[in-house]
C-alpha cells in the first residue's frame, strides 16, 4: 500500500539490509504470505527470505498468521506471516472546530477512533494537551502501550516547519503567535522512539491521491476548501513543498487589492476571504431583497453554507446562480495565476467546492478560456471529490506514517 512521496529510501549498500527492505515491502498491503510466495515475487532464495522473516518476527514487526493451502502435489501447508497487529499508528486531526484521532495497526486496519467537537483554545499548549489526553484515552481503551504506538501524525491549519516540527504560523489561530513548538507539546504524551509527523491539513488530505496509479505521471492541483482555502501541487507522485512551506498557500494569494477585509495572514484581498462562508453570507444578505422568492432569502444567514448555495444554484435559484457565478469568477482568477507557474492537467476540488453545481463548472471554464494562451477549450480536467475530508485526512496520515516507519534504515539493522 505504501508509496513514498519524497523519492526512494536511502539505505546502506549492505545487501542484507537491502534484501530485508525488499522483503518487508511485500507485506505493506496487509497480505498474509509464505516464504515461498515472497521468494517467487522477489527472486530471492527461500533461505534468504526465511532468515529475514524470522528477523522481523523477533523485532515484533511480523507475526505468524496461520497456514496456507498446500500445493497440488500435497505436502505440508506453508506457514503464513503478516504485519504485526501489535504495532500502531495514530492520526490526529487538529482543526479549528474539531479534534479527531484514529488508531491503525501498521497494515492499515482501523482499530478505533475518538473525537471532540470544540473550538481550539487560544493557548496552543492547552490545545495540544487536549489532543494528548484524547490520545492517552484512545491507547488506554485499546490496551496499547506507548512503546507500541510507533508513529503519530498530526494535521493542522497553518504552515509547518518540518525540521523541528514547529508551527510557523496559523492564520486561523493568529493568537498562537509564531514558531509554536507543537511537536514538543505532543512528545510529552509519547514514547521517545515514536515517530512524529506534522502536516498542513490541505496537504494531508491530498496525500491519498499519490496512491492513485492513474495520477502518478500527472501534474495535479488539489484545492482544499473548508474553514480555509489552500492547494496541494502534486507532480511525479509527490507533493511539492518549499523552503518556507509556502507552496500551496493560495488562500493568501491577493486577488482584489481594493478589498478591505483583513485576513488572518495580515493582508487584504486574499482569495480565502473573498470566497469564505462569511463573505458569501454577507453577499446573500445584501442581495436577498432583490430575490424575495429565493430559497436563500428565506434561510437564517448563519445556517447557510457554500454547499447550500450550490444546491440552490443547481435548482436554478437566481440568487444562488449569481453567487455561484461570483465564486467561479474569483476562483478562476486564482487558477489562472496558478496555471502560468504550474500548468496542471487535473484540478481536484475538496470540501465546500466539491459540491459545486454544473453552473459553477461551466462559468469557471468560461472565465478560464478568456485567457487566450490555453491551447484547448478545457485548460485542465476537473474533478469534484465529495469524500469526507476527515476520512481523507486520516488516510493521508496513515500513508505518511507507514512510509516513514518502513523507510527508517534502523528498522533493518541487527
Short mmCIF file of C-alpha atoms in Angstrom, two decimals:
data_model
loop_
_atom_site.label_atom_id
_atom_site.label_comp_id
_atom_site.label_asym_id
_atom_site.label_seq_id
_atom_site.Cartn_x
_atom_site.Cartn_y
_atom_site.Cartn_z
CA UNK A 1 0.00 0.00 0.00
CA UNK A 2 2.75 2.40 0.87
CA UNK A 3 4.38 4.54 -1.77
CA UNK A 4 6.99 7.07 -0.77
CA UNK A 5 6.29 10.62 -1.95
CA UNK A 6 9.77 12.06 -1.47
CA UNK A 7 11.93 9.77 -3.56
CA UNK A 8 13.36 6.35 -2.81
CA UNK A 9 14.66 5.42 0.63
CA UNK A 10 18.42 5.73 1.00
CA UNK A 11 19.53 2.52 2.67
CA UNK A 12 23.16 1.49 3.20
CA UNK A 13 24.62 -0.59 0.41
CA UNK A 14 24.63 -3.64 2.73
CA UNK A 15 22.98 -6.44 0.73
CA UNK A 16 21.35 -7.98 3.80
CA UNK A 17 19.63 -4.72 4.71
CA UNK A 18 18.58 -4.17 1.11
CA UNK A 19 17.04 -7.66 0.98
CA UNK A 20 15.22 -7.09 4.26
CA UNK A 21 13.75 -3.85 2.96
CA UNK A 22 12.59 -5.57 -0.22
CA UNK A 23 11.02 -8.44 1.72
CA UNK A 24 9.13 -6.34 4.25
CA UNK A 25 7.58 -4.24 1.49
CA UNK A 26 5.85 -7.35 0.20
CA UNK A 27 3.65 -7.18 3.31
CA UNK A 28 2.70 -3.50 3.22
CA UNK A 29 -0.66 -4.07 1.55
CA UNK A 30 -1.76 -6.20 4.51
CA UNK A 31 -1.21 -9.55 2.77
CA UNK A 32 -0.56 -12.85 4.53
CA UNK A 33 2.36 -14.51 2.71
CA UNK A 34 4.58 -17.54 2.92
CA UNK A 35 8.33 -17.55 2.41
CA UNK A 36 7.76 -19.27 -0.94
CA UNK A 37 5.35 -16.51 -2.02
CA UNK A 38 7.97 -13.84 -1.36
CA UNK A 39 10.81 -15.82 -2.90
CA UNK A 40 8.76 -16.19 -6.09
CA UNK A 41 7.89 -12.47 -6.28
CA UNK A 42 11.33 -11.08 -5.37
CA UNK A 43 13.67 -13.63 -6.94
CA UNK A 44 15.46 -14.10 -3.60
CA UNK A 45 16.22 -17.56 -2.27
CA UNK A 46 13.76 -19.10 0.17
CA UNK A 47 16.56 -19.35 2.75
CA UNK A 48 17.30 -15.62 2.49
CA UNK A 49 13.61 -14.78 2.73
CA UNK A 50 13.06 -17.01 5.76
CA UNK A 51 16.03 -15.53 7.62
CA UNK A 52 14.64 -12.03 7.07
CA UNK A 53 11.14 -13.07 8.12
CA UNK A 54 12.46 -14.51 11.38
CA UNK A 55 14.45 -11.29 11.91
CA UNK A 56 11.27 -9.24 11.66
CA UNK A 57 9.28 -11.68 13.81
CA UNK A 58 11.87 -11.25 16.55
CA UNK A 59 11.57 -7.48 16.21
CA UNK A 60 7.80 -7.71 16.51
CA UNK A 61 7.21 -6.29 13.03
CA UNK A 62 5.92 -9.55 11.53
CA UNK A 63 3.82 -12.27 13.14
CA UNK A 64 2.67 -15.76 12.19
CA UNK A 65 -0.76 -15.82 10.58
CA UNK A 66 -1.86 -19.42 10.27
CA UNK A 67 -1.24 -21.87 7.46
CA UNK A 68 -1.71 -21.51 3.72
CA UNK A 69 -3.03 -24.05 1.24
CA UNK A 70 -0.89 -27.00 0.24
CA UNK A 71 0.20 -27.30 -3.39
CA UNK A 72 -1.46 -29.57 -5.94
CA UNK A 73 1.22 -32.12 -5.12
CA UNK A 74 0.21 -32.17 -1.48
CA UNK A 75 2.71 -31.84 1.32
CA UNK A 76 2.79 -29.63 4.37
CA UNK A 77 0.76 -26.45 4.37
CA UNK A 78 3.13 -23.45 4.38
CA UNK A 79 3.31 -21.13 7.37
CA UNK A 80 1.95 -17.66 6.65
CA UNK A 81 3.20 -14.36 8.00
CA UNK A 82 1.74 -10.86 8.08
CA UNK A 83 2.48 -7.46 9.59
CA UNK A 84 2.21 -7.46 13.36
CA UNK A 85 -1.01 -6.29 14.95
CA UNK A 86 0.93 -5.09 17.98
CA UNK A 87 2.42 -2.00 16.30
CA UNK A 88 0.15 1.01 15.92
CA UNK A 89 -0.07 4.36 14.14
CA UNK A 90 -2.28 7.28 15.18
CA UNK A 91 -3.64 10.19 13.14
CA UNK A 92 -4.60 13.41 14.92
CA UNK A 93 -6.81 15.93 13.15
CA UNK A 94 -6.39 19.27 14.94
CA UNK A 95 -8.71 21.57 13.01
CA UNK A 96 -10.33 24.85 14.14
CA UNK A 97 -13.52 23.23 15.45
CA UNK A 98 -12.62 19.56 15.74
CA UNK A 99 -10.06 17.25 17.28
CA UNK A 100 -10.26 13.69 15.91
CA UNK A 101 -7.95 10.73 16.40
CA UNK A 102 -7.78 7.41 14.53
CA UNK A 103 -5.89 4.31 15.64
CA UNK A 104 -4.48 1.97 12.95
CA UNK A 105 -2.30 -1.09 13.02
CA UNK A 106 0.74 -0.85 10.74
CA UNK A 107 -1.03 -2.70 7.92
CA UNK A 108 -3.74 -0.03 7.75
CA UNK A 109 -6.56 -1.74 9.64
CA UNK A 110 -8.53 0.89 11.54
CA UNK A 111 -8.90 -0.15 15.17
CA UNK A 112 -10.70 2.74 16.86
CA UNK A 113 -11.39 6.45 16.75
CA UNK A 114 -12.17 9.23 19.19
CA UNK A 115 -13.26 12.84 18.66
CA UNK A 116 -14.05 16.12 20.37
CA UNK A 117 -16.05 18.90 18.74
CA UNK A 118 -14.61 22.05 20.26
CA UNK A 119 -13.21 25.40 19.19
CA UNK A 120 -9.46 25.33 19.61
CA UNK A 121 -8.26 27.09 22.79
CA UNK A 122 -6.42 30.39 22.47
CA UNK A 123 -3.37 28.78 24.12
CA UNK A 124 -1.62 26.24 21.82
CA UNK A 125 -0.29 24.25 24.79
CA UNK A 126 -3.83 23.78 26.08
CA UNK A 127 -4.94 22.68 22.61
CA UNK A 128 -2.17 20.08 22.41
CA UNK A 129 -2.93 18.91 25.95
CA UNK A 130 -6.49 18.21 24.82
CA UNK A 131 -5.19 16.20 21.89
CA UNK A 132 -2.68 14.43 24.15
CA UNK A 133 -5.35 13.46 26.65
CA UNK A 134 -7.54 12.08 23.87
CA UNK A 135 -4.52 10.12 22.64
CA UNK A 136 -3.96 8.63 26.08
CA UNK A 137 -7.65 7.66 26.29
CA UNK A 138 -7.55 6.08 22.83
CA UNK A 139 -4.45 4.00 23.62
CA UNK A 140 -5.70 3.03 27.07
CA UNK A 141 -9.08 1.74 25.99
CA UNK A 142 -7.41 -0.37 23.29
CA UNK A 143 -4.70 -1.61 25.67
CA UNK A 144 -1.91 -0.17 23.51
CA UNK A 145 1.31 0.74 25.30
CA UNK A 146 3.15 3.94 24.40
CA UNK A 147 6.09 1.88 23.14
CA UNK A 148 3.82 0.06 20.66
CA UNK A 149 2.48 3.35 19.31
CA UNK A 150 5.27 3.71 16.76
CA UNK A 151 4.06 6.78 14.88
CA UNK A 152 1.73 9.76 15.29
CA UNK A 153 0.81 12.21 12.51
CA UNK A 154 -0.91 15.50 13.23
CA UNK A 155 -2.81 17.58 10.67
CA UNK A 156 -3.47 21.25 11.33
CA UNK A 157 -4.07 24.51 9.54
CA UNK A 158 -1.10 26.78 9.05
CA UNK A 159 2.50 26.41 7.92
CA UNK A 160 4.73 23.67 9.31
CA UNK A 161 8.47 23.81 9.94
CA UNK A 162 9.29 20.18 9.12
CA UNK A 163 12.80 20.33 10.59
CA UNK A 164 11.78 20.99 14.19
CA UNK A 165 8.06 20.13 13.98
CA UNK A 166 7.03 23.65 14.92
CA UNK A 167 4.04 25.56 13.60
CA UNK A 168 5.45 28.60 11.82
CA UNK A 169 2.14 30.45 11.81
CA UNK A 170 -1.59 29.71 11.56
CA UNK A 171 -3.91 32.40 10.19
CA UNK A 172 -6.87 30.53 11.71
CA UNK A 173 -5.39 30.96 15.20
CA UNK A 174 -3.20 34.08 14.94
CA UNK A 175 -3.27 34.41 18.74
CA UNK A 176 -0.97 31.39 18.91
CA UNK A 177 1.85 33.53 17.56
CA UNK A 178 4.78 32.25 15.50
CA UNK A 179 7.19 29.31 15.78
CA UNK A 180 4.90 27.33 18.11
CA UNK A 181 6.59 24.10 19.39
CA UNK A 182 3.58 21.84 18.86
CA UNK A 183 5.85 18.82 18.35
CA UNK A 184 7.42 19.32 21.78
CA UNK A 185 3.98 19.57 23.37
CA UNK A 186 2.83 16.34 21.74
CA UNK A 187 6.06 14.48 22.58
CA UNK A 188 5.15 14.71 26.27
CA UNK A 189 2.44 12.11 25.62
CA UNK A 190 4.56 9.71 23.55
CA UNK A 191 7.38 7.22 23.84
CA UNK A 192 10.75 8.84 22.97
CA UNK A 193 11.12 6.49 19.96
CA UNK A 194 7.72 7.31 18.45
CA UNK A 195 7.82 8.93 15.01
CA UNK A 196 6.13 12.35 14.97
CA UNK A 197 5.00 13.88 11.70
CA UNK A 198 3.14 17.19 11.29
CA UNK A 199 1.45 18.32 8.08
CA UNK A 200 -0.74 21.12 6.78
CA UNK A 201 -4.36 19.94 6.53
CA UNK A 202 -4.65 20.61 2.80
CA UNK A 203 -1.54 18.57 2.07
CA UNK A 204 -2.60 15.73 4.36
CA UNK A 205 -5.99 15.36 2.66
CA UNK A 206 -4.26 15.44 -0.74
CA UNK A 207 -1.82 12.69 0.16
CA UNK A 208 -4.20 9.80 -0.78
CA UNK A 209 -4.06 10.94 -4.42
CA UNK A 210 -0.40 9.97 -4.67
CA UNK A 211 -1.60 6.38 -4.26
CA UNK A 212 -3.74 6.53 -7.41
CA UNK A 213 -1.76 4.89 -10.24
CA UNK A 214 -3.51 6.98 -12.92
CA UNK A 215 -2.23 10.20 -11.31
CA UNK A 216 1.40 9.29 -10.76
CA UNK A 217 2.58 10.77 -14.05
CA UNK A 218 0.32 13.82 -13.99
CA UNK A 219 0.50 17.31 -12.62
CA UNK A 220 -2.42 17.64 -10.23
CA UNK A 221 -3.72 20.63 -8.29
CA UNK A 222 -5.84 19.75 -5.24
CA UNK A 223 -8.00 22.57 -3.84
CA UNK A 224 -8.89 22.21 -0.15
CA UNK A 225 -11.82 24.45 0.87
CA UNK A 226 -13.40 24.19 4.29
CA UNK A 227 -12.64 26.60 7.13
CA UNK A 228 -9.78 27.89 4.99
CA UNK A 229 -8.56 27.51 1.44
CA UNK A 230 -5.28 26.04 0.25
CA UNK A 231 -3.88 23.88 -2.54
CA UNK A 232 -1.51 20.98 -2.94
CA UNK A 233 0.64 20.62 -6.03
CA UNK A 234 1.31 17.01 -7.00
CA UNK A 235 3.94 16.07 -9.54
CA UNK A 236 5.51 12.67 -10.30
CA UNK A 237 3.67 11.10 -7.38
CA UNK A 238 4.86 13.54 -4.75
CA UNK A 239 3.62 16.70 -3.06
CA UNK A 240 5.74 19.72 -3.90
CA UNK A 241 6.88 21.73 -0.89
CA UNK A 242 9.33 24.59 -0.47
CA UNK A 243 11.91 26.17 1.80
CA UNK A 244 9.28 28.07 3.79
CA UNK A 245 6.44 25.55 3.30
CA UNK A 246 4.52 28.23 1.40
CA UNK A 247 3.84 26.29 -1.79
CA UNK A 248 0.08 25.78 -1.92
CA UNK A 249 -0.90 28.62 0.42
CA UNK A 250 -3.02 30.09 -2.37
CA UNK A 251 -5.75 31.13 0.06
CA UNK A 252 -3.45 34.06 0.78
CA UNK A 253 -2.97 34.95 -2.86
CA UNK A 254 -4.03 38.59 -3.41
CA UNK A 255 -7.00 38.57 -5.77
CA UNK A 256 -8.53 42.00 -5.10
CA UNK A 257 -6.10 44.60 -3.69
CA UNK A 258 -9.02 47.01 -3.18
CA UNK A 259 -10.87 44.68 -0.82
CA UNK A 260 -10.86 45.99 2.75
CA UNK A 261 -11.33 42.80 4.78
CA UNK A 262 -8.19 42.00 6.74
CA UNK A 263 -7.13 38.33 6.57
CA UNK A 264 -5.52 36.43 9.43
CA UNK A 265 -2.30 36.46 7.38
CA UNK A 266 -2.19 40.24 7.74
CA UNK A 267 -3.11 41.19 4.16
CA UNK A 268 -6.27 42.31 2.39
CA UNK A 269 -7.84 40.95 -0.79
CA UNK A 270 -6.96 37.29 -0.08
CA UNK A 271 -8.70 34.54 -2.05
CA UNK A 272 -9.62 32.82 1.22
CA UNK A 273 -11.53 35.88 2.41
CA UNK A 274 -13.28 36.56 -0.91
CA UNK A 275 -14.94 33.12 -1.03
CA UNK A 276 -15.28 32.43 2.69
CA UNK A 277 -18.63 31.31 4.10
CA UNK A 278 -18.95 34.60 5.99
CA UNK A 279 -18.33 36.62 2.80
CA UNK A 280 -20.95 34.58 0.91
CA UNK A 281 -23.46 35.13 3.72
CA UNK A 282 -22.86 38.88 3.58
CA UNK A 283 -23.45 38.91 -0.17
CA UNK A 284 -26.70 36.99 0.30
CA UNK A 285 -27.79 39.42 3.00
CA UNK A 286 -27.12 42.36 0.67
CA UNK A 287 -28.77 40.91 -2.43
CA UNK A 288 -31.68 38.96 -0.92
CA UNK A 289 -34.01 41.97 -1.15
CA UNK A 290 -33.82 41.72 -4.95
CA UNK A 291 -34.66 37.99 -4.91
CA UNK A 292 -37.61 37.62 -2.48
CA UNK A 293 -38.51 34.20 -3.88
CA UNK A 294 -35.05 32.72 -3.49
CA UNK A 295 -34.77 29.80 -1.10
CA UNK A 296 -31.67 31.51 0.29
CA UNK A 297 -33.65 34.65 1.18
CA UNK A 298 -35.84 32.62 3.48
CA UNK A 299 -32.99 30.95 5.39
CA UNK A 300 -31.21 32.13 8.52
CA UNK A 301 -27.89 33.53 7.36
CA UNK A 302 -25.81 31.74 9.98
CA UNK A 303 -27.17 28.40 8.76
CA UNK A 304 -26.34 28.87 5.06
CA UNK A 305 -23.28 27.01 3.79
CA UNK A 306 -21.48 27.13 0.45
CA UNK A 307 -22.81 23.66 -0.46
CA UNK A 308 -26.32 25.05 0.21
CA UNK A 309 -25.66 27.78 -2.35
CA UNK A 310 -24.51 25.25 -4.95
CA UNK A 311 -27.55 23.06 -4.26
CA UNK A 312 -29.90 26.02 -4.82
CA UNK A 313 -27.98 27.03 -7.94
CA UNK A 314 -28.40 23.50 -9.33
CA UNK A 315 -32.16 24.05 -8.90
CA UNK A 316 -31.89 27.28 -10.95
CA UNK A 317 -32.40 29.61 -7.98
CA UNK A 318 -31.49 33.06 -9.45
CA UNK A 319 -29.77 34.44 -6.33
CA UNK A 320 -27.77 31.24 -5.90
CA UNK A 321 -26.83 31.33 -9.59
CA UNK A 322 -25.48 34.86 -9.21
CA UNK A 323 -23.37 33.84 -6.21
CA UNK A 324 -22.19 30.65 -7.93
CA UNK A 325 -21.09 32.83 -10.84
CA UNK A 326 -19.27 35.17 -8.44
CA UNK A 327 -17.37 32.26 -6.86
CA UNK A 328 -16.48 30.85 -10.28
CA UNK A 329 -15.03 34.22 -11.32
CA UNK A 330 -12.94 34.60 -8.16
CA UNK A 331 -11.67 31.02 -8.28
CA UNK A 332 -10.87 31.35 -11.99
CA UNK A 333 -8.56 34.29 -11.27
CA UNK A 334 -6.65 32.22 -8.72
CA UNK A 335 -6.47 29.18 -11.01
CA UNK A 336 -5.22 31.23 -13.93
CA UNK A 337 -2.46 32.64 -11.74
CA UNK A 338 -1.53 29.12 -10.66
CA UNK A 339 -1.59 27.66 -14.17
CA UNK A 340 1.02 30.09 -15.50
CA UNK A 341 3.54 28.68 -13.00
CA UNK A 342 2.36 25.08 -12.58
CA UNK A 343 0.07 24.22 -15.54
CA UNK A 344 -1.89 21.30 -14.01
CA UNK A 345 -3.53 18.59 -16.08
CA UNK A 346 -6.17 17.96 -13.42
CA UNK A 347 -7.76 20.15 -10.74
CA UNK A 348 -9.49 18.37 -7.85
CA UNK A 349 -11.85 20.26 -5.56
CA UNK A 350 -12.28 19.01 -1.98
CA UNK A 351 -14.59 20.22 0.77
CA UNK A 352 -17.10 23.01 0.10
CA UNK A 353 -16.22 23.41 -3.58
CA UNK A 354 -16.60 19.68 -4.20
CA UNK A 355 -20.35 20.37 -4.12
CA UNK A 356 -20.19 22.89 -6.97
CA UNK A 357 -23.03 22.66 -9.48
CA UNK A 358 -22.87 22.49 -13.28
CA UNK A 359 -23.44 26.24 -13.48
CA UNK A 360 -20.29 26.89 -11.44
CA UNK A 361 -18.31 24.43 -13.57
CA UNK A 362 -19.47 25.99 -16.86
CA UNK A 363 -18.79 29.53 -15.70
CA UNK A 364 -15.37 28.52 -14.31
CA UNK A 365 -14.33 27.13 -17.70
CA UNK A 366 -15.79 30.19 -19.48
CA UNK A 367 -13.76 32.55 -17.31
CA UNK A 368 -10.63 30.44 -17.72
CA UNK A 369 -11.00 30.47 -21.51
CA UNK A 370 -10.85 34.27 -21.57
CA UNK A 371 -7.11 33.65 -21.24
CA UNK A 372 -6.06 33.05 -24.85
CA UNK A 373 -2.89 31.13 -24.05
CA UNK A 374 -4.74 27.86 -23.39
CA UNK A 375 -4.44 25.51 -26.34
CA UNK A 376 -7.81 23.76 -25.86
CA UNK A 377 -11.32 24.70 -24.79
CA UNK A 378 -10.73 22.95 -21.47
CA UNK A 379 -7.42 24.08 -19.93
CA UNK A 380 -7.49 21.15 -17.49
CA UNK A 381 -9.74 18.33 -16.35
CA UNK A 382 -11.81 19.00 -13.22
CA UNK A 383 -12.83 16.51 -10.54
CA UNK A 384 -15.21 17.26 -7.67
CA UNK A 385 -14.32 14.85 -4.85
CA UNK A 386 -17.01 14.71 -2.16
CA UNK A 387 -15.34 12.13 0.05
CA UNK A 388 -15.33 13.02 3.73
CA UNK A 389 -12.31 15.21 4.49
CA UNK A 390 -11.81 13.73 7.95
CA UNK A 391 -11.50 10.30 6.33
CA UNK A 392 -9.14 11.67 3.67
CA UNK A 393 -7.07 13.28 6.43
CA UNK A 394 -6.81 10.04 8.41
CA UNK A 395 -5.90 8.11 5.26
CA UNK A 396 -3.22 10.66 4.36
CA UNK A 397 -1.80 10.48 7.88
CA UNK A 398 -1.58 6.70 7.76
CA UNK A 399 0.16 6.77 4.36
CA UNK A 400 2.72 9.28 5.65
CA UNK A 401 3.41 7.32 8.84
CA UNK A 402 3.67 3.92 7.19
CA UNK A 403 6.19 5.38 4.74
CA UNK A 404 8.29 6.88 7.50
CA UNK A 405 8.17 3.79 9.68
CA UNK A 406 9.29 1.43 6.92
CA UNK A 407 11.76 3.89 5.39
CA UNK A 408 13.75 4.07 8.62
CA UNK A 409 17.09 2.26 7.97
CA UNK A 410 17.41 1.40 11.67
CA UNK A 411 14.46 -0.96 11.29
CA UNK A 412 16.59 -3.24 9.10
CA UNK A 413 19.75 -3.35 11.19
CA UNK A 414 20.75 -6.13 13.61
#
